[in-house]
Tab-separated table of N, CA and C in Angstrom:
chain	number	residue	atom	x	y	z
F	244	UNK	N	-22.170	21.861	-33.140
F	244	UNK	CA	-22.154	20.467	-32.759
F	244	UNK	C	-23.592	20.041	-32.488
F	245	UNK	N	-23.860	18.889	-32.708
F	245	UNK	CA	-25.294	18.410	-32.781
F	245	UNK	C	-25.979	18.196	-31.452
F	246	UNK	N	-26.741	17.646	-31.654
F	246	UNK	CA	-27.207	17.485	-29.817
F	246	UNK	C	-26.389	16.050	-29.465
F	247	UNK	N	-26.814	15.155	-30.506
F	247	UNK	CA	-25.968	13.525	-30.825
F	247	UNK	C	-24.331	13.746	-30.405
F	248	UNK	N	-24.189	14.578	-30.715
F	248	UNK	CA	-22.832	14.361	-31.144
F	248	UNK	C	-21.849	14.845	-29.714
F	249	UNK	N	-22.633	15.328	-29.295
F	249	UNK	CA	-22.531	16.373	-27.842
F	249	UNK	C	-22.504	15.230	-26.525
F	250	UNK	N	-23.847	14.313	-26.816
F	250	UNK	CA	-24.276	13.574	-25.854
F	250	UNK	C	-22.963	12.451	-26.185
F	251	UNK	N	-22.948	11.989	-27.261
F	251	UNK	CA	-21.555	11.227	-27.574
F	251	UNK	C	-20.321	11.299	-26.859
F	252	UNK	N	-19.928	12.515	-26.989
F	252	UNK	CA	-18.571	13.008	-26.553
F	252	UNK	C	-18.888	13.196	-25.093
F	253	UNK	N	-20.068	13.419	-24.230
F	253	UNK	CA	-19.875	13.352	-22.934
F	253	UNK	C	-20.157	11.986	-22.523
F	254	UNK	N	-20.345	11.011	-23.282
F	254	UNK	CA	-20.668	9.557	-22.978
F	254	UNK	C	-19.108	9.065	-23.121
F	255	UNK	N	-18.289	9.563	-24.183
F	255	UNK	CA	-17.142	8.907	-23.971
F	255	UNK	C	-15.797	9.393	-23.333
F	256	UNK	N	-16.122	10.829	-22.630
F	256	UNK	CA	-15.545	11.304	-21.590
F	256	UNK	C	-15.666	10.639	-20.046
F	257	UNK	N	-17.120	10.175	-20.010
F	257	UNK	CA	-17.039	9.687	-18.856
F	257	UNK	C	-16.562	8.220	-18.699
F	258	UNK	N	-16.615	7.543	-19.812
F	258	UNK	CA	-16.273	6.329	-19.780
F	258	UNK	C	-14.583	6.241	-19.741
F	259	UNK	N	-13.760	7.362	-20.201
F	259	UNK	CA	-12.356	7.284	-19.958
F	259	UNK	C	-12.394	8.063	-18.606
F	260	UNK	N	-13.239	8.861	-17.750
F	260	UNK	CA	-13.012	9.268	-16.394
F	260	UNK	C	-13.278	7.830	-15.457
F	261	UNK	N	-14.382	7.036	-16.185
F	261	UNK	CA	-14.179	5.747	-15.579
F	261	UNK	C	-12.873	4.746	-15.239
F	262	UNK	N	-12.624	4.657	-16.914
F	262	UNK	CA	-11.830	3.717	-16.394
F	262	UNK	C	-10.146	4.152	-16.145
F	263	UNK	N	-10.191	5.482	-16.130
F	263	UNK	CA	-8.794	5.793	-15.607
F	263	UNK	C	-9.176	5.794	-13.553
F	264	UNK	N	-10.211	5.548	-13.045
F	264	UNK	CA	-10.548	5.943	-11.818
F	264	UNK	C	-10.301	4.303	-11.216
F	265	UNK	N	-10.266	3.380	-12.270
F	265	UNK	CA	-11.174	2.116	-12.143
F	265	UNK	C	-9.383	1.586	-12.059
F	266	UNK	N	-8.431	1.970	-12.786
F	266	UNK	CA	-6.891	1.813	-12.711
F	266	UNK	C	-7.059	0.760	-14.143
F	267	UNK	N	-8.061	1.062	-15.094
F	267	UNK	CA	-7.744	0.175	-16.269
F	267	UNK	C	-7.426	1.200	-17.889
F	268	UNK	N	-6.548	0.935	-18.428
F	268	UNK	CA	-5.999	1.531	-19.877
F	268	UNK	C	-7.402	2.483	-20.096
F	269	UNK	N	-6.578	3.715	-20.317
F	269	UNK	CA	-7.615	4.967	-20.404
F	269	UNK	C	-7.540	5.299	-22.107
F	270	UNK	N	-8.356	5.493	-22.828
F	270	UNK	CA	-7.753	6.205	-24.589
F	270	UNK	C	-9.017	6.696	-24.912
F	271	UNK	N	-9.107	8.108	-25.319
F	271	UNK	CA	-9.893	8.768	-26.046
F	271	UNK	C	-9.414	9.316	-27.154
F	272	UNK	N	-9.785	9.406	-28.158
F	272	UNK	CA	-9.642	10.628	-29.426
F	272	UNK	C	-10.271	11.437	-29.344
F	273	UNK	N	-9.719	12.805	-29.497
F	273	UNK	CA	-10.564	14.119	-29.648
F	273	UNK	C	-10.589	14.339	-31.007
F	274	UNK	N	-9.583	14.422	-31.849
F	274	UNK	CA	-9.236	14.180	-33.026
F	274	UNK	C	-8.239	13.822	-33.533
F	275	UNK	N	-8.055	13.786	-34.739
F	275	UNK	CA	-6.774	13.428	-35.493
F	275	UNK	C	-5.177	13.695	-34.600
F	276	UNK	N	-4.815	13.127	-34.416
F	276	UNK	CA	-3.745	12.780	-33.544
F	276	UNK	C	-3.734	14.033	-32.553
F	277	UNK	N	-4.602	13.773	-31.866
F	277	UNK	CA	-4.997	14.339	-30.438
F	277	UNK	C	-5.759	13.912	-29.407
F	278	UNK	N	-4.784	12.816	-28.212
F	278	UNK	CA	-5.910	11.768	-27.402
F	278	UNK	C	-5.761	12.376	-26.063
F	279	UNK	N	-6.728	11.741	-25.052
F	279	UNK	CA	-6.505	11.778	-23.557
F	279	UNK	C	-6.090	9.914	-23.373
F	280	UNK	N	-5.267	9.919	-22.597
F	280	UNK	CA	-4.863	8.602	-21.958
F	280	UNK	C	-4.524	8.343	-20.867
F	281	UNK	N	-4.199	7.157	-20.400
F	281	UNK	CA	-3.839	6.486	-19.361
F	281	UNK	C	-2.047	6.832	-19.774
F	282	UNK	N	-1.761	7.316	-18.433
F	282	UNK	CA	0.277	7.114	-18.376
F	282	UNK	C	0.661	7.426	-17.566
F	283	UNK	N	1.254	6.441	-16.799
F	283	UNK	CA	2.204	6.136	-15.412
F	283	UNK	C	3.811	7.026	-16.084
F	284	UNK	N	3.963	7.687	-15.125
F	284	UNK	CA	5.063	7.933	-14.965
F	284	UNK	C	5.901	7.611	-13.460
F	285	UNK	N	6.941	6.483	-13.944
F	285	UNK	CA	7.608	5.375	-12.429
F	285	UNK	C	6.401	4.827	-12.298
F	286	UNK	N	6.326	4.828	-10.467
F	286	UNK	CA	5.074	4.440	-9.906
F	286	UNK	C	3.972	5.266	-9.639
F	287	UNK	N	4.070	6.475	-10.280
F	287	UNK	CA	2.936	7.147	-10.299
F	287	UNK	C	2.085	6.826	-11.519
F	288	UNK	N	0.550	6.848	-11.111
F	288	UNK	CA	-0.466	6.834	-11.964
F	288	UNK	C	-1.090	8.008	-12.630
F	289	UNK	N	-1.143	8.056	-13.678
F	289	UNK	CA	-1.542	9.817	-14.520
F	289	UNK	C	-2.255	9.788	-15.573
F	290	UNK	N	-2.812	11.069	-16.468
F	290	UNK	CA	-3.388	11.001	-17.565
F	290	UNK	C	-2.533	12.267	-18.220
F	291	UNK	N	-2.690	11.660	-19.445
F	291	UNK	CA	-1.652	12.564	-20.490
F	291	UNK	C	-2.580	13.137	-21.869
F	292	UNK	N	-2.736	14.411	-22.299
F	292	UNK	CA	-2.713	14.460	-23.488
F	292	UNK	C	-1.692	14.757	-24.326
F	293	UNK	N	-1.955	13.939	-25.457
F	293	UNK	CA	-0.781	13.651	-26.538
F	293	UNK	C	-1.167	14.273	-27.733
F	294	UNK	N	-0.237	15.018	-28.060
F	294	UNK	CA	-0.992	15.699	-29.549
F	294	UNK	C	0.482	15.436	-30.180
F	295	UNK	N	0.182	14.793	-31.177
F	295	UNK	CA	1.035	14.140	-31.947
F	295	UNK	C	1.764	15.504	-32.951
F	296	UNK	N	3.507	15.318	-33.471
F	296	UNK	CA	4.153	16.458	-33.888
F	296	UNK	C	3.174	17.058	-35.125
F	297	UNK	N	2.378	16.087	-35.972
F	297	UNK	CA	1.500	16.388	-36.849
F	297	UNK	C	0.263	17.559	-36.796
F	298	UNK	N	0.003	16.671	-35.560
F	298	UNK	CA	-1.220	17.879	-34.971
F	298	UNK	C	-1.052	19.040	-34.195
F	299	UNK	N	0.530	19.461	-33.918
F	299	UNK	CA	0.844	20.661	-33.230
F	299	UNK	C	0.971	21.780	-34.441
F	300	UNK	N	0.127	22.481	-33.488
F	300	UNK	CA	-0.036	23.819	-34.336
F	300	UNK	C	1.452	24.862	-34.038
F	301	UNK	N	1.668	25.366	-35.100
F	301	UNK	CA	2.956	26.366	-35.034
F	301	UNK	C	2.796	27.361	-34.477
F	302	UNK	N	4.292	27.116	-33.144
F	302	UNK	CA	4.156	28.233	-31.990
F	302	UNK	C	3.501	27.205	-31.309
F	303	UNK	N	3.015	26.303	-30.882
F	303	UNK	CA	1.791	26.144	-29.919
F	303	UNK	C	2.809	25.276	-28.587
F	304	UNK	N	3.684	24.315	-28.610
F	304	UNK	CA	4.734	24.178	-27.806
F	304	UNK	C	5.110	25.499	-26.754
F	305	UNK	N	5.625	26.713	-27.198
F	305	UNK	CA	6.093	28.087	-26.484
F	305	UNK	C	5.354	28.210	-25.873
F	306	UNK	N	3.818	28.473	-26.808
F	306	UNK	CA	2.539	29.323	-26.064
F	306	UNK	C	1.933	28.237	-24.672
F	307	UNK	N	2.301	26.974	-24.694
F	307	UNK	CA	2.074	26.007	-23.622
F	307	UNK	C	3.022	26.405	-22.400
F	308	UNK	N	4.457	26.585	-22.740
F	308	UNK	CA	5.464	26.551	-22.188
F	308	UNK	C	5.227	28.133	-21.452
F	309	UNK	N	5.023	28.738	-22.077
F	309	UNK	CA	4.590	30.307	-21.479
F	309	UNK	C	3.314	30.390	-20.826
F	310	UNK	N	2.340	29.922	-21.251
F	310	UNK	CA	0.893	29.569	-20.112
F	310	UNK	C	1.561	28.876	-18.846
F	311	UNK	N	2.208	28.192	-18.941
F	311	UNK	CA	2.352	26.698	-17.521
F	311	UNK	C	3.566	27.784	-16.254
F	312	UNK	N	3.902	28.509	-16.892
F	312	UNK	CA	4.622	29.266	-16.414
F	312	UNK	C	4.341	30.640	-15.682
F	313	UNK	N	3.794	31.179	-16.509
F	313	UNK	CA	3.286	32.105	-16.439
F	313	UNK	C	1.863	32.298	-15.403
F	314	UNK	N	1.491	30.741	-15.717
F	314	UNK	CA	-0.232	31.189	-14.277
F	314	UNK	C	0.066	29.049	-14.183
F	315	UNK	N	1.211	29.449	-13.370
F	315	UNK	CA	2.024	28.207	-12.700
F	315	UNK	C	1.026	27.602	-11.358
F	316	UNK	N	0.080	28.613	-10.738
F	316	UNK	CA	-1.379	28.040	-10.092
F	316	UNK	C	-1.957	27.293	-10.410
F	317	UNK	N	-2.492	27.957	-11.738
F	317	UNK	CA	-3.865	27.844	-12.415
F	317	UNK	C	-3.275	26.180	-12.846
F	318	UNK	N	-1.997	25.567	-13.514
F	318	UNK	CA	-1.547	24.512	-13.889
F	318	UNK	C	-0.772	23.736	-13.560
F	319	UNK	N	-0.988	24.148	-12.077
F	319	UNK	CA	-0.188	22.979	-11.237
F	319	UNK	C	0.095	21.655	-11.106
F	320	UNK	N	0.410	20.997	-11.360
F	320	UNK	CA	0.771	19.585	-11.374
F	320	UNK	C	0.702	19.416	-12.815
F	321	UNK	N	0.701	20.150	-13.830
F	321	UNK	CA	0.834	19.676	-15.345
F	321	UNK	C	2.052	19.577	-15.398
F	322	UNK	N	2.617	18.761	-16.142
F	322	UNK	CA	4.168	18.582	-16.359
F	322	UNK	C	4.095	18.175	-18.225
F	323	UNK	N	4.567	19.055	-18.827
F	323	UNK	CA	4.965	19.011	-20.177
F	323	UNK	C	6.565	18.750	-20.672
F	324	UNK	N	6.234	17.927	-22.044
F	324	UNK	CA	7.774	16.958	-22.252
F	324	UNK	C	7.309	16.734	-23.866
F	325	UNK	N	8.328	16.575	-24.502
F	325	UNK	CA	7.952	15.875	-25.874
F	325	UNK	C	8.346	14.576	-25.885
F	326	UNK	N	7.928	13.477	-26.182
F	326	UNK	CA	7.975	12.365	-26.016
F	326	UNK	C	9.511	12.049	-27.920
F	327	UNK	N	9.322	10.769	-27.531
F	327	UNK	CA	10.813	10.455	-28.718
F	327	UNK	C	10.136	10.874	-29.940
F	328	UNK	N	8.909	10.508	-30.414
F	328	UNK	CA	8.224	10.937	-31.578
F	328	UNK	C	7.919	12.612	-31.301
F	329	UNK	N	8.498	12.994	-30.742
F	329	UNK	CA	8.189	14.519	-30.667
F	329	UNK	C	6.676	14.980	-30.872
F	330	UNK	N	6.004	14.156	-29.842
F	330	UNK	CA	4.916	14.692	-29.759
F	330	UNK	C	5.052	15.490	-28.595
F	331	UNK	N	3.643	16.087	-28.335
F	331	UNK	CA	3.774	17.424	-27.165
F	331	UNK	C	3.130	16.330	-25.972
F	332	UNK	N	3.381	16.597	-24.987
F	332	UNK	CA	2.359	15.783	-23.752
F	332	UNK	C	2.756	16.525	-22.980
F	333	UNK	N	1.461	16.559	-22.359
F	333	UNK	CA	0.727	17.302	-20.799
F	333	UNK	C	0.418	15.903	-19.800
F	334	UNK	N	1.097	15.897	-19.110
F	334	UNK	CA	0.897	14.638	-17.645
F	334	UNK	C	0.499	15.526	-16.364
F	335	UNK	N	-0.468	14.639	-15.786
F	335	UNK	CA	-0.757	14.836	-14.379
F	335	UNK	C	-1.448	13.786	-13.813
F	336	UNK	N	-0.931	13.415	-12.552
F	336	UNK	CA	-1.179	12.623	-12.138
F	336	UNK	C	-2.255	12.648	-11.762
F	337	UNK	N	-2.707	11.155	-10.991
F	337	UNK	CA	-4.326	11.106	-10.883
F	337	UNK	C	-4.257	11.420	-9.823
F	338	UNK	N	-5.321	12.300	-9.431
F	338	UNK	CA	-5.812	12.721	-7.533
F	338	UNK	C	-6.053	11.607	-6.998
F	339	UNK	N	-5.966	12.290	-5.753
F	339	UNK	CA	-6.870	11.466	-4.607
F	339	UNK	C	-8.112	11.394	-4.883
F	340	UNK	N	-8.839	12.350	-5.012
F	340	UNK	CA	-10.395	12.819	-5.138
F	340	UNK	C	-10.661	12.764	-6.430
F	341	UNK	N	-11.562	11.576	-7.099
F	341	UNK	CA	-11.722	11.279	-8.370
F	341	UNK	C	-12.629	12.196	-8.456
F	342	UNK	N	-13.708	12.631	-8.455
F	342	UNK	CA	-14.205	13.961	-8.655
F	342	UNK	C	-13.627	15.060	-9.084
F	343	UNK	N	-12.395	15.299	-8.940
F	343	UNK	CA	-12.025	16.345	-9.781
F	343	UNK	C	-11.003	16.036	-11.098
F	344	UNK	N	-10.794	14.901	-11.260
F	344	UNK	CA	-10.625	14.445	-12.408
F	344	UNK	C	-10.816	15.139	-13.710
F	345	UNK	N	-12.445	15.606	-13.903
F	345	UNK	CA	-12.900	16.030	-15.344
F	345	UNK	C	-12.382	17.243	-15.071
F	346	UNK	N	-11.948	18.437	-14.093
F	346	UNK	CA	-11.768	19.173	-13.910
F	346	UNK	C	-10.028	19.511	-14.575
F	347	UNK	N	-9.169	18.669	-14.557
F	347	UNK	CA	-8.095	18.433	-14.715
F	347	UNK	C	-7.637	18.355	-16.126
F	348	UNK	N	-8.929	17.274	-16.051
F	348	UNK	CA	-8.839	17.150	-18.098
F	348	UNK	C	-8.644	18.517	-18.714
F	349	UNK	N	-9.816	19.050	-18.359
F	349	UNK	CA	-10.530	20.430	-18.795
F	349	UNK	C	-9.486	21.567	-18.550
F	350	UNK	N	-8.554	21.181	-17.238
F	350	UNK	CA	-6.863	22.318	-17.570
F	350	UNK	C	-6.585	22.097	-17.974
F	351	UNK	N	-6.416	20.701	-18.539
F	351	UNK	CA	-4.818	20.278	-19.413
F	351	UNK	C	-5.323	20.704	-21.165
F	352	UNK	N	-6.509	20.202	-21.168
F	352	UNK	CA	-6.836	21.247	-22.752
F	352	UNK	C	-7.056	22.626	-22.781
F	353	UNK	N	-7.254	23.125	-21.667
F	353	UNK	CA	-6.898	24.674	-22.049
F	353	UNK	C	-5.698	25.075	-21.649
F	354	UNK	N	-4.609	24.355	-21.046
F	354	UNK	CA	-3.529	24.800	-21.354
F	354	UNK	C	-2.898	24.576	-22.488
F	355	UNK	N	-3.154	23.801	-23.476
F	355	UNK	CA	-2.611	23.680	-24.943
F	355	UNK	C	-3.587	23.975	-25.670
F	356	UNK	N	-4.564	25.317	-25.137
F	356	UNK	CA	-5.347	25.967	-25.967
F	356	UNK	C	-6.281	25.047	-27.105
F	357	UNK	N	-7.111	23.975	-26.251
F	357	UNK	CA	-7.731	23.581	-27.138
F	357	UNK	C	-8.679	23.131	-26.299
F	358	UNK	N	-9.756	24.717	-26.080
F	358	UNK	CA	-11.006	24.951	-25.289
F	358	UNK	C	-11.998	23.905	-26.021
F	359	UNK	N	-11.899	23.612	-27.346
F	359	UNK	CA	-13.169	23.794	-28.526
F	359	UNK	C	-13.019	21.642	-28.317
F	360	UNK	N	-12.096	20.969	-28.173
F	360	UNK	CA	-11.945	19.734	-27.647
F	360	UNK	C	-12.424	19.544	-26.591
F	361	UNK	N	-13.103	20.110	-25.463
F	361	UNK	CA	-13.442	20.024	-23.890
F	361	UNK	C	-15.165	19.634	-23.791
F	362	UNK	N	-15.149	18.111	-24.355
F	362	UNK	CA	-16.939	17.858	-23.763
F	362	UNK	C	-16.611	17.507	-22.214
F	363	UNK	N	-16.261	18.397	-21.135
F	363	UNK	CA	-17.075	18.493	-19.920
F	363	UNK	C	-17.934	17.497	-19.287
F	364	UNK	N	-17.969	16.607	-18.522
F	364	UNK	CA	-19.305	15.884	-18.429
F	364	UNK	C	-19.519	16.731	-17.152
F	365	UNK	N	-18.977	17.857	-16.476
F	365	UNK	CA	-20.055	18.598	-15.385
F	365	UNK	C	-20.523	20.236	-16.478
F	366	UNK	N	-20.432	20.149	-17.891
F	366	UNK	CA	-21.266	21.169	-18.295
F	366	UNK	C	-22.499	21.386	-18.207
């Protein structure tokens, strides 16, 4: 990854840590039908990644379902569901402490094993 391309992706990480902090419509693309967003579930406020049925890799549903389970600590407050389009989503609600926000992001893509999507803005 370039240096550009690096500084990019932590420019538009922070701008969706913004405005999900700010309580306004959150949407990033990581790639091809794979976003971070803004999503209330009831009256709770949350962020979801959505990896669309297209972009789920085979097996990768289980291997989520067996991580979240399995180190049920480490991914606490993730709550996984397939939505009507049978996409995969990871929800968690937003903290108290917006500071750990990027931290959250950064579980919810390595719990659906997708370390190599994670620009970090505390790397």
């Amino acid at each position: 990854m370039s240096v550009k391309a690096a500084a990019d992706g932590h420019l538009k990480r922070q701008i969706l840590l913004d405005d999900l902090v700010s309580d306004r419509p959150a949407y990033q693309q990581l790639c091809a039908g794979i976003t971070l967003r803004s999503c209330d579930a009831g009256t709770h406020k949350g962020v979801a990644l959505h990896i669309e049925n297209m972009a789920l890799q085979s097996g990768q549903l289980e291997r989520v379902l067996e991580r979240r389970f399995e180190q049920a600590l480490a991914f606490d407050g993730c709550y996984i569901y397939l939505d009507k389009q049978g996409a995969l989503v990871i929800w968690h609600a937003l903290p108290a402490q917006p500071q750990v926000l990027d931290t959250i992001l950064s579980r919810m893509l390595s719990l659906a094993n997708l370390h190599a999507l994670d620009v970090s803005v505390k790397r």
